[in-house]
PDB file of C-alpha atoms in Angstrom:
ATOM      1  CA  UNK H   1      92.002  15.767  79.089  1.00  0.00           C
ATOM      2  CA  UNK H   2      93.326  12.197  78.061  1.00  0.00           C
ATOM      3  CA  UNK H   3      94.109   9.985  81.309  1.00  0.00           C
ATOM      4  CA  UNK H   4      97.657   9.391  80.186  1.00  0.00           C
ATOM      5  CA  UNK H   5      97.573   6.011  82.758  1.00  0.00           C
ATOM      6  CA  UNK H   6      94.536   4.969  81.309  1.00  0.00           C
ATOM      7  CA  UNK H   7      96.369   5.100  77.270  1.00  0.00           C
ATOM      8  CA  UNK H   8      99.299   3.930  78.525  1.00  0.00           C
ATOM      9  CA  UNK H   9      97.294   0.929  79.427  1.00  0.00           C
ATOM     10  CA  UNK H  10      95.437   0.951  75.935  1.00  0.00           C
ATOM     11  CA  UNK H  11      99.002   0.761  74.418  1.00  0.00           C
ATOM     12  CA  UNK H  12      99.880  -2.560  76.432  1.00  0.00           C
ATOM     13  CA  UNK H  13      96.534  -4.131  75.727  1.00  0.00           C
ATOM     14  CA  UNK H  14      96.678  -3.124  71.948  1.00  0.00           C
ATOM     15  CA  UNK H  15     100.583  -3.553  70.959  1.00  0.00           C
ATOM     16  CA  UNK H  16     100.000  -6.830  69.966  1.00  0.00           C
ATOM     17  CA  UNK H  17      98.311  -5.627  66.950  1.00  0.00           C
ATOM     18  CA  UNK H  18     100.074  -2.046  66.737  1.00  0.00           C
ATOM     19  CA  UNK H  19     102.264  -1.126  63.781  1.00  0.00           C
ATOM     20  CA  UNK H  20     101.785   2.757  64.527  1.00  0.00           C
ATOM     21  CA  UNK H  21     100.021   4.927  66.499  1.00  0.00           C
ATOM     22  CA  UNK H  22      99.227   8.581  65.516  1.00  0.00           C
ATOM     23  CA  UNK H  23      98.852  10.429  68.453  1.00  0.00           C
ATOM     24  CA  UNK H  24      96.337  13.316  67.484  1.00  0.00           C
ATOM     25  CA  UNK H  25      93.238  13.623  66.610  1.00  0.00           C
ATOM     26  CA  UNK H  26      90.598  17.509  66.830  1.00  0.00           C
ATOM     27  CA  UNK H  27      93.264  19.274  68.760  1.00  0.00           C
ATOM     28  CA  UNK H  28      97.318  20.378  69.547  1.00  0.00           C
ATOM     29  CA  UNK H  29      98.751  17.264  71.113  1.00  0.00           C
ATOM     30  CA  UNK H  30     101.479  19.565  72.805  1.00  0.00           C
ATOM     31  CA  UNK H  31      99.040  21.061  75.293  1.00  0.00           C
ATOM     32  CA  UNK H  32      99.268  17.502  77.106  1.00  0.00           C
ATOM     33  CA  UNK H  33     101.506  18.125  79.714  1.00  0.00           C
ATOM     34  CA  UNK H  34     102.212  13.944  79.590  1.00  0.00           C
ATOM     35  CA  UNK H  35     102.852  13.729  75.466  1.00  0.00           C
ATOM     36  CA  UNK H  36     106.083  12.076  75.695  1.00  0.00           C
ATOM     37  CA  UNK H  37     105.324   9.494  78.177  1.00  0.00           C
ATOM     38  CA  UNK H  38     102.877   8.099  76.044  1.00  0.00           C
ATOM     39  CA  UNK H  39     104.917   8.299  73.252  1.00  0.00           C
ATOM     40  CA  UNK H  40     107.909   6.821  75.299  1.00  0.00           C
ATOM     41  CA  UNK H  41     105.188   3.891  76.022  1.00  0.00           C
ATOM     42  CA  UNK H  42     105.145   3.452  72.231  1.00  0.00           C
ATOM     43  CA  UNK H  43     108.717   3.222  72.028  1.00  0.00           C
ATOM     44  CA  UNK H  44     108.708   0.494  74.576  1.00  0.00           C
ATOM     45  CA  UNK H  45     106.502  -2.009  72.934  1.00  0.00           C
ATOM     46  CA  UNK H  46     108.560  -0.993  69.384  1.00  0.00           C
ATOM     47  CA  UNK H  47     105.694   1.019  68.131  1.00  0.00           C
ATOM     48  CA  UNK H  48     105.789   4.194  65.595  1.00  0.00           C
ATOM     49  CA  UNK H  49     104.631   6.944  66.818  1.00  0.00           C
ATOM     50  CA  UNK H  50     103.390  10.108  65.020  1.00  0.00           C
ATOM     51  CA  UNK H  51     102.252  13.218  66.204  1.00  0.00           C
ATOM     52  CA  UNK H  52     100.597  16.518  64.411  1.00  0.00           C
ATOM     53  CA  UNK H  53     101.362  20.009  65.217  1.00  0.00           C
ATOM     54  CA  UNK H  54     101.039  23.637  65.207  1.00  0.00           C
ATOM     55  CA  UNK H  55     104.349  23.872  66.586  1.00  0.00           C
ATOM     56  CA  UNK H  56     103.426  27.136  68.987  1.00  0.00           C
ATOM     57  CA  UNK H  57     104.997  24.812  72.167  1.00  0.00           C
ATOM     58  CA  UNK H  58     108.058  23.178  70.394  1.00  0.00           C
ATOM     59  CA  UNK H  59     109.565  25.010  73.372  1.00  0.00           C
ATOM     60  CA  UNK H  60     113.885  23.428  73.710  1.00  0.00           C
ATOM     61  CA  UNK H  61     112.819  21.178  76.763  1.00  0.00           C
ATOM     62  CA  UNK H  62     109.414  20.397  74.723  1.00  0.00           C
ATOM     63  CA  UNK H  63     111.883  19.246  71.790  1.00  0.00           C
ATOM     64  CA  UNK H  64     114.314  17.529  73.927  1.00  0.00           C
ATOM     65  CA  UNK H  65     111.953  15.416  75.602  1.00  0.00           C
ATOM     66  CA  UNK H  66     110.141  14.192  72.482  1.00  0.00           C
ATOM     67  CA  UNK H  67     113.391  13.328  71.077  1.00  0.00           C
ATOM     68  CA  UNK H  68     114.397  11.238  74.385  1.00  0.00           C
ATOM     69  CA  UNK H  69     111.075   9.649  74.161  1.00  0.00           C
ATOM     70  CA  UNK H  70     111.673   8.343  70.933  1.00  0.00           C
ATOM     71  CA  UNK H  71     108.924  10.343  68.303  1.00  0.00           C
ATOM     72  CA  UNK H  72     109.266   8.544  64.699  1.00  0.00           C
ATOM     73  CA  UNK H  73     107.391  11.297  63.332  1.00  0.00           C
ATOM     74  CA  UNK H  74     106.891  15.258  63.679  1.00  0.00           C
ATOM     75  CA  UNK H  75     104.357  16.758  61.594  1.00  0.00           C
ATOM     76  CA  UNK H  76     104.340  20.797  61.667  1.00  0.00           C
ATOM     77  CA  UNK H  77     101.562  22.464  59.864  1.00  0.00           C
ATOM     78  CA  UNK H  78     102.688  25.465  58.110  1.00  0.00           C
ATOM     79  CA  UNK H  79      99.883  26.797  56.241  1.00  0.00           C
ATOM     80  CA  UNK H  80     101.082  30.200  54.759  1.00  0.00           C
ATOM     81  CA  UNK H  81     104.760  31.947  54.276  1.00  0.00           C
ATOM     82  CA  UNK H  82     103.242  35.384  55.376  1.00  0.00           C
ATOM     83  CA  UNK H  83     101.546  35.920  58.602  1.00  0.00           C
ATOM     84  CA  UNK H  84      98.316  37.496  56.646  1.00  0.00           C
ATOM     85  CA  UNK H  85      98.134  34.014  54.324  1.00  0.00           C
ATOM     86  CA  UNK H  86      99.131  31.862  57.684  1.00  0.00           C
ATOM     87  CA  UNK H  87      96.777  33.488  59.842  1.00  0.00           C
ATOM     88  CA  UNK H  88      93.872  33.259  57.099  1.00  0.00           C
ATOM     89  CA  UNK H  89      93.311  29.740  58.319  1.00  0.00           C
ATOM     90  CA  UNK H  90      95.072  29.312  60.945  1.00  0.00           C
ATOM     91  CA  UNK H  91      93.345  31.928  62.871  1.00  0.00           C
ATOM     92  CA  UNK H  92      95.059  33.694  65.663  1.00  0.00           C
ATOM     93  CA  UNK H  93      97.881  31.672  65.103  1.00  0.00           C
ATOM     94  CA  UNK H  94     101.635  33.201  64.631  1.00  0.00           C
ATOM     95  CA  UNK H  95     103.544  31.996  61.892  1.00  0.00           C
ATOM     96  CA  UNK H  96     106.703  33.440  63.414  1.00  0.00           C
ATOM     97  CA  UNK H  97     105.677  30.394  66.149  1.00  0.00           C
ATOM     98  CA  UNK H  98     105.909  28.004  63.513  1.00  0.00           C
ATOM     99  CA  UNK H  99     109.239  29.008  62.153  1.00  0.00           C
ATOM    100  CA  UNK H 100     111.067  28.975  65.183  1.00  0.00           C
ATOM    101  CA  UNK H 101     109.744  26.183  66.844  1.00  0.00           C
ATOM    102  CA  UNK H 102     110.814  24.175  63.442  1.00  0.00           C
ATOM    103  CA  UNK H 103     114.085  25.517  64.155  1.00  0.00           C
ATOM    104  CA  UNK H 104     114.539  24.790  67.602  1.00  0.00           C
ATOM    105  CA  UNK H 105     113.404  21.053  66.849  1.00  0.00           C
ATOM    106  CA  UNK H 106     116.275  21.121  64.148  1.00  0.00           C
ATOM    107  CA  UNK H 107     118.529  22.069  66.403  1.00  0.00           C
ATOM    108  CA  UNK H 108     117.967  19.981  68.796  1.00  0.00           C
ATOM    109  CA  UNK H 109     118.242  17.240  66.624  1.00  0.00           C
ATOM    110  CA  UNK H 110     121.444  17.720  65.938  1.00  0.00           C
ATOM    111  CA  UNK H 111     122.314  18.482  69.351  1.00  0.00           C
ATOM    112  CA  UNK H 112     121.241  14.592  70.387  1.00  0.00           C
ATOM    113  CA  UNK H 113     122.103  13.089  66.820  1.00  0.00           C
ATOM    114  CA  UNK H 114     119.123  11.532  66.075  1.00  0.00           C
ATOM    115  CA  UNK H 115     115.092  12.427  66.293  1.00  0.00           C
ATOM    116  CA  UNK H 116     111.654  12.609  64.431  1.00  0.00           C
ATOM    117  CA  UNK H 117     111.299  12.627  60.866  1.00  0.00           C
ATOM    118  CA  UNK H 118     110.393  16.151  60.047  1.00  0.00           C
ATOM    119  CA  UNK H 119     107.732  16.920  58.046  1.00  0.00           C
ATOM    120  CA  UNK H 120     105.869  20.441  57.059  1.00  0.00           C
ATOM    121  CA  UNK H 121     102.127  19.964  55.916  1.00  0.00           C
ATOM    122  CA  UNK H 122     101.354  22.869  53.797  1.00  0.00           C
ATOM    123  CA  UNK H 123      97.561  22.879  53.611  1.00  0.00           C
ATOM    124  CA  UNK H 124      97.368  24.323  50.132  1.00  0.00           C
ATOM    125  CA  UNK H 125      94.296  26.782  49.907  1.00  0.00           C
ATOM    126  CA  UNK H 126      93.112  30.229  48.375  1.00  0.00           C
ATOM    127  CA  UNK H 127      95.216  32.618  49.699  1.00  0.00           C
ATOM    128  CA  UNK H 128      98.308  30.766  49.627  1.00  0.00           C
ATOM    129  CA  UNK H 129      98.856  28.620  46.831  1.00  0.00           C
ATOM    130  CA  UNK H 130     101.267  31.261  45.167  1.00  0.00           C
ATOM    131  CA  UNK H 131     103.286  30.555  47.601  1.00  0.00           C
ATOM    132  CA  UNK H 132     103.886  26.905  47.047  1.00  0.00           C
ATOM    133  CA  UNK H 133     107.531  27.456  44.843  1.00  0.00           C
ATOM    134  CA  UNK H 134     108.115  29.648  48.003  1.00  0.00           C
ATOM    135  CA  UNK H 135     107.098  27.223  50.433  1.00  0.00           C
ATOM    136  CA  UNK H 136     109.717  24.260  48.796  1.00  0.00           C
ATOM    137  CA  UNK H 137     112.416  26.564  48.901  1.00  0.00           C
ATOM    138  CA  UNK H 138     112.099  27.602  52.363  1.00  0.00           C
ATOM    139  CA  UNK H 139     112.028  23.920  53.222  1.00  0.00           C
ATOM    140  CA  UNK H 140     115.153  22.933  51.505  1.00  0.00           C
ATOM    141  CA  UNK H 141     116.795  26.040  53.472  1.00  0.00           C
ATOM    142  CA  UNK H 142     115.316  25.418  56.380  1.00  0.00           C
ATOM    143  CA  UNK H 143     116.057  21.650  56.293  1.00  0.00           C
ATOM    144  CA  UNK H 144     113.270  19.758  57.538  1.00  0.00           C
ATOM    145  CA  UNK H 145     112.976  16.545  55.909  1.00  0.00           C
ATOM    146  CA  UNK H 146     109.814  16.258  54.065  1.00  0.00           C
ATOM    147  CA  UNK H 147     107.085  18.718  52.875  1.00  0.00           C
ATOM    148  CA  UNK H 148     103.537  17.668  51.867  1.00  0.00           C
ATOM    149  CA  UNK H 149     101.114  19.623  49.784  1.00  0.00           C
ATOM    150  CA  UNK H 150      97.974  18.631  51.296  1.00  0.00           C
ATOM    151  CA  UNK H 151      94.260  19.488  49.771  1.00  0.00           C
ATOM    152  CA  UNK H 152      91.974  21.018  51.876  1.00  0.00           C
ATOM    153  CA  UNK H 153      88.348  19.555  52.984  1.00  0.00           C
ATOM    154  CA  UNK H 154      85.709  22.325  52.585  1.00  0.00           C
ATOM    155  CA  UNK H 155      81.969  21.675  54.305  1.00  0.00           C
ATOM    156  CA  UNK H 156      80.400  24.195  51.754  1.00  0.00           C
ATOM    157  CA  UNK H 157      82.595  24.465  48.146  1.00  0.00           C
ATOM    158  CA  UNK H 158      80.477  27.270  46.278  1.00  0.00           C
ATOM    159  CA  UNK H 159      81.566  30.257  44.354  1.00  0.00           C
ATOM    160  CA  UNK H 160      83.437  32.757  45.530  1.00  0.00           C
ATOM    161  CA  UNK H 161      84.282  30.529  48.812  1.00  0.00           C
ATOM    162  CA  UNK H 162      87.529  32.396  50.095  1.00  0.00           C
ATOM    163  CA  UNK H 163      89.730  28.723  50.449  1.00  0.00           C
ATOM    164  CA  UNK H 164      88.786  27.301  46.976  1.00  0.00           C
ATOM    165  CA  UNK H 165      92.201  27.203  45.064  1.00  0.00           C
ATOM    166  CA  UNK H 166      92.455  28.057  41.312  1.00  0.00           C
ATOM    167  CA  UNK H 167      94.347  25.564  40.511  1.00  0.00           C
ATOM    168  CA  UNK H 168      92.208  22.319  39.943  1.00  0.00           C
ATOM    169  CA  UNK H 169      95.190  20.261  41.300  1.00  0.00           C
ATOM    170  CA  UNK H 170      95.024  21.604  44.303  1.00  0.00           C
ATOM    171  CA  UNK H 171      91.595  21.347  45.506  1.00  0.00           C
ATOM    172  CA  UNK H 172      89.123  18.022  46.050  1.00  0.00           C
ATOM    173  CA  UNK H 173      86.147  19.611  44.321  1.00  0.00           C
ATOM    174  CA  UNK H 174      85.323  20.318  40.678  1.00  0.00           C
ATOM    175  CA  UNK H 175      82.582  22.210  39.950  1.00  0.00           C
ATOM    176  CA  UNK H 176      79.349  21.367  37.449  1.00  0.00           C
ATOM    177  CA  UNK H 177      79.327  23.080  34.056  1.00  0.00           C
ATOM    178  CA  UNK H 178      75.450  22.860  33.923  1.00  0.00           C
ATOM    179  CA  UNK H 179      74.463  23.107  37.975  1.00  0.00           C
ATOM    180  CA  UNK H 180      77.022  25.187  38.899  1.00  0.00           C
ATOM    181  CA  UNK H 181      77.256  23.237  41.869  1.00  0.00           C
ATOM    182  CA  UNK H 182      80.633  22.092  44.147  1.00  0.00           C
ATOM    183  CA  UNK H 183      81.162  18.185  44.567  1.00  0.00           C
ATOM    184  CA  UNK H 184      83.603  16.131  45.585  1.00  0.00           C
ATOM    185  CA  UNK H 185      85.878  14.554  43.011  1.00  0.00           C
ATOM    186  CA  UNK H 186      85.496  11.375  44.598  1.00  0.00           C
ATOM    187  CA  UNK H 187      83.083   8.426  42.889  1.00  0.00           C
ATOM    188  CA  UNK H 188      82.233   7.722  46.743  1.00  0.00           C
ATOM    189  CA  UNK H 189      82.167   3.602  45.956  1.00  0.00           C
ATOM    190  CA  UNK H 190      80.977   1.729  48.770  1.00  0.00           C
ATOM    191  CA  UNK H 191      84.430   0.550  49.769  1.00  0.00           C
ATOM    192  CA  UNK H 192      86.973   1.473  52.500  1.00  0.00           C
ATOM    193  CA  UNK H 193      90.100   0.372  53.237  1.00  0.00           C
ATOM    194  CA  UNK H 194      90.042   2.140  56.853  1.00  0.00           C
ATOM    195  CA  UNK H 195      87.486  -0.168  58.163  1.00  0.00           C
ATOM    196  CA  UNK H 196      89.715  -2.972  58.437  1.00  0.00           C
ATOM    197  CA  UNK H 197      93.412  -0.679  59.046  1.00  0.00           C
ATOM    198  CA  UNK H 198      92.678   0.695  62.386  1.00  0.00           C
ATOM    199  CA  UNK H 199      90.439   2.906  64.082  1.00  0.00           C
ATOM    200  CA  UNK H 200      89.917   6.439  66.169  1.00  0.00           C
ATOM    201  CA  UNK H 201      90.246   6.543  69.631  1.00  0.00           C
ATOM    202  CA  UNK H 202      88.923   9.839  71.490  1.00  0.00           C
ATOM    203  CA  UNK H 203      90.029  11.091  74.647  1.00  0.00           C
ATOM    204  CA  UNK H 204      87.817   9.393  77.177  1.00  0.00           C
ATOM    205  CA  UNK H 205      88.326   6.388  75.209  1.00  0.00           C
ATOM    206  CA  UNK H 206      85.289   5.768  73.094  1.00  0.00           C
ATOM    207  CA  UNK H 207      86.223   4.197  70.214  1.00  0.00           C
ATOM    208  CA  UNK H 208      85.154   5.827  66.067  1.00  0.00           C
ATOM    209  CA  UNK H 209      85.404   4.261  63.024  1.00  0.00           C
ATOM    210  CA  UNK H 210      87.913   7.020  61.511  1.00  0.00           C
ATOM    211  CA  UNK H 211      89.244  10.713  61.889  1.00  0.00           C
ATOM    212  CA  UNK H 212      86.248  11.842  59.634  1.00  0.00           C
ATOM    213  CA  UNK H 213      83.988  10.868  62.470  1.00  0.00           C
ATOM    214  CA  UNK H 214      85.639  14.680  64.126  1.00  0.00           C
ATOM    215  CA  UNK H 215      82.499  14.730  66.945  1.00  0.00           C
ATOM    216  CA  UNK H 216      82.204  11.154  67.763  1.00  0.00           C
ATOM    217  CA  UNK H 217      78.699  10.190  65.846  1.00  0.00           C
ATOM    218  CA  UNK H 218      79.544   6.749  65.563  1.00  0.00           C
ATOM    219  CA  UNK H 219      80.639   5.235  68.986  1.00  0.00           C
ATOM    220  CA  UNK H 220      81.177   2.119  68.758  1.00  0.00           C
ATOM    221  CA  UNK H 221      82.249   0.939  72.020  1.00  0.00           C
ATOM    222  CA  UNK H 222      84.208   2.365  74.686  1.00  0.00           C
ATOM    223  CA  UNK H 223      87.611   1.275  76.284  1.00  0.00           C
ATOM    224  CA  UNK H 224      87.546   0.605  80.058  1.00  0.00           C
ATOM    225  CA  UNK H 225      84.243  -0.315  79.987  1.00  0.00           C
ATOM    226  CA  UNK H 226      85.028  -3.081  76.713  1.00  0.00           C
ATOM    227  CA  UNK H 227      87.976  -4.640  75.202  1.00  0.00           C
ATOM    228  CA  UNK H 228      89.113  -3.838  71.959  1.00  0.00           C
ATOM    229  CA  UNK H 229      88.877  -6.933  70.480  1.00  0.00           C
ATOM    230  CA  UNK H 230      85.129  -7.416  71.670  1.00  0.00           C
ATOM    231  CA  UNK H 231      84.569  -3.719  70.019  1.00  0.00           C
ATOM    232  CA  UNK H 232      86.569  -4.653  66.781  1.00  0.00           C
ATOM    233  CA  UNK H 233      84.105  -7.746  66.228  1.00  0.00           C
ATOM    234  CA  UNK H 234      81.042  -6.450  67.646  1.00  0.00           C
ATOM    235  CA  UNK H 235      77.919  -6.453  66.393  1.00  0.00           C
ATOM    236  CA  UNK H 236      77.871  -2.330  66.485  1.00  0.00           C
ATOM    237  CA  UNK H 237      81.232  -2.186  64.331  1.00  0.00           C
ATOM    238  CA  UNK H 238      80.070  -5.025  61.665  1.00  0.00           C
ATOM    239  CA  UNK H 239      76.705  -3.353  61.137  1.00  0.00           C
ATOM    240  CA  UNK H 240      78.747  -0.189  60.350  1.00  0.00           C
ATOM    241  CA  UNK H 241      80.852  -2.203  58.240  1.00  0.00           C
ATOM    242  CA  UNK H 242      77.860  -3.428  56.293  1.00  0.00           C
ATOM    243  CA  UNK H 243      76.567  -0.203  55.979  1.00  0.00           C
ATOM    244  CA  UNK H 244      79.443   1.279  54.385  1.00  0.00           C
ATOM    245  CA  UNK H 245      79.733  -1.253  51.982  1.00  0.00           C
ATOM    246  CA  UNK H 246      76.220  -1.238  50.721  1.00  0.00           C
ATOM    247  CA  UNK H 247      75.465   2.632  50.583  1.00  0.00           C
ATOM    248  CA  UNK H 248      78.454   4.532  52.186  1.00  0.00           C
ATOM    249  CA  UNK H 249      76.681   7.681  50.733  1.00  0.00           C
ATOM    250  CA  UNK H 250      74.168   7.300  53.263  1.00  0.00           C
ATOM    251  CA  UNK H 251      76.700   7.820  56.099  1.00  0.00           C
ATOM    252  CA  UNK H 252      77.239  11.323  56.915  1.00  0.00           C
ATOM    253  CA  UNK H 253      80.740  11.687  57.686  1.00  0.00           C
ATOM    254  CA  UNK H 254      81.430   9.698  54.517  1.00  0.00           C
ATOM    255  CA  UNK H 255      79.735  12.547  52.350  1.00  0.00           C
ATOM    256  CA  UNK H 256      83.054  14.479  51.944  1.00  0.00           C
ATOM    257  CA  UNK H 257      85.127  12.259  52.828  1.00  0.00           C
ATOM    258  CA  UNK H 258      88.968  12.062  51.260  1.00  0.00           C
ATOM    259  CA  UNK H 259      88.953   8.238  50.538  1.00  0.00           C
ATOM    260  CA  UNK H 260      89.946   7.758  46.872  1.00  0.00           C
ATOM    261  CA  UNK H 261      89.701  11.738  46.123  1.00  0.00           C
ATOM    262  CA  UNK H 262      93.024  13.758  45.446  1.00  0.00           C
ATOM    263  CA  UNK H 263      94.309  14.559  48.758  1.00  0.00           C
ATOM    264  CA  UNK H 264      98.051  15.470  48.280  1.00  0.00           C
ATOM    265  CA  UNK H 265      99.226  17.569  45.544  1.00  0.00           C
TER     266      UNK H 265
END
């Protein structure tokens, strides 16, 4: 589990260069028993703060205490309007969870007068994309403050696959009249803005390029034992750079990748 001294301490040292920090990254940031001090830490040195969610433990204290800690951003994933659609990708999740733990954050927000800007991520796939005209009504009823229809990344697009969406719009992947084959509607140039906008850091502090890098492939350095500046001009980091920008196809993570394909419908 994060050291929540240790990225308190990552905050100080990086502020300087901090415009925003999102605060998740491979898991459900509310299981931290510490959350809000870090994001309180954030508030401190006038840094936004984001944080993702399934929104099982948006418990009243939970709420109130993210509030008082000064969250910019609350981003609930609500991936179905049904528990059979919810739970078809969010397995063994409740979506009953979801809807009241949207509500008691709404509440609380108006309890206190001020709080996170709201926003439900529908993750638009198979089973639920009927539900989208659904999905914006709900919203406006509910009244959370912003909804986004996001695409969904698939590791092996083929026929049949049960989370491929009908509607071309809503999917990253078009499929080959003459191969049959699933790619990624994405030219893959060897460009990327994320190389020089920020970077990924995990738990124990090592330090990835990007969230595609999910299992930490690509270390290149580690906080604690480095500072970020000496990681953020090493020779490790440029050599990645370089990489990228002469055959980013030859990266793995990079292979299905979102950058400059159709990620929000």
């Amino acid at each position: 589990m994060l050291n929540i001294d240790n990225a308190c301490n990552w905050v100080d040292n990086l502020a300087p260069w901090l415009t925003y920090i999102n605060l998740y990254f491979q898991g459900e940031p509310l299981l931290h028993p510490k959350l809000d001090v870090l994001i309180s830490k954030c508030t401190e040195n006038g840094i936004y703060s984001s944080t993702s969610t399934n929104a099982h433990y948006l418990t009243k204290s939970r709420c109130d205490s993210l509030i008082e800690s000064g969250l910019s951003r609350l981003i609930v994933s609500i991936d179905g309007l049904t528990q059979e659609t919810y739970a078809s990708y969010r397995i063994g999740g409740k979506l009953s969870k979801v809807m009241e733990g949207t509500k008691t954050m709404l509440e609380a927000k108006r309890q206190h007068g001020s709080g996170p800007h709201i926003v439900w991520q529908f993750l638009v796939v198979g089973p639920n994309e009927h539900e989208l005209p659904d999905l914006l009504r709900e919203a406006k009823e509910c009244g959370v403050d912003e909804v986004e229809i996001k695409t969904a990344q698939l590791d092996n697009p083929e026929d049949g696959h049960p989370l491929l969406t009908k509607s071309e719009r809503h999917r990253r992947y078009d499929r080959d009249p003459i191969s049959g084959q699933w790619t990624l509607r994405n030219d893959l140039e060897d460009a990327c803005w994320r190389m020089w906008q920020g970077a990924v850091i995990t738990w124990d502090g090592r330090v990835v390029p990007c969230c595609f890098d999910k299992d930490a492939h690509n270390v290149m350095g580690k906080l604690g034992q480095q500072n970020m500046a000496d990681i953020w001009q090493s020779t490790e980091y440029e050599q990645f750079r370089r990489n990228l920008f002469e055959d980013r196809a030859g990266i793995p993570m990079c292979t299905n990748c979102s950058e400059g394909s159709h990620v929000y419908a």
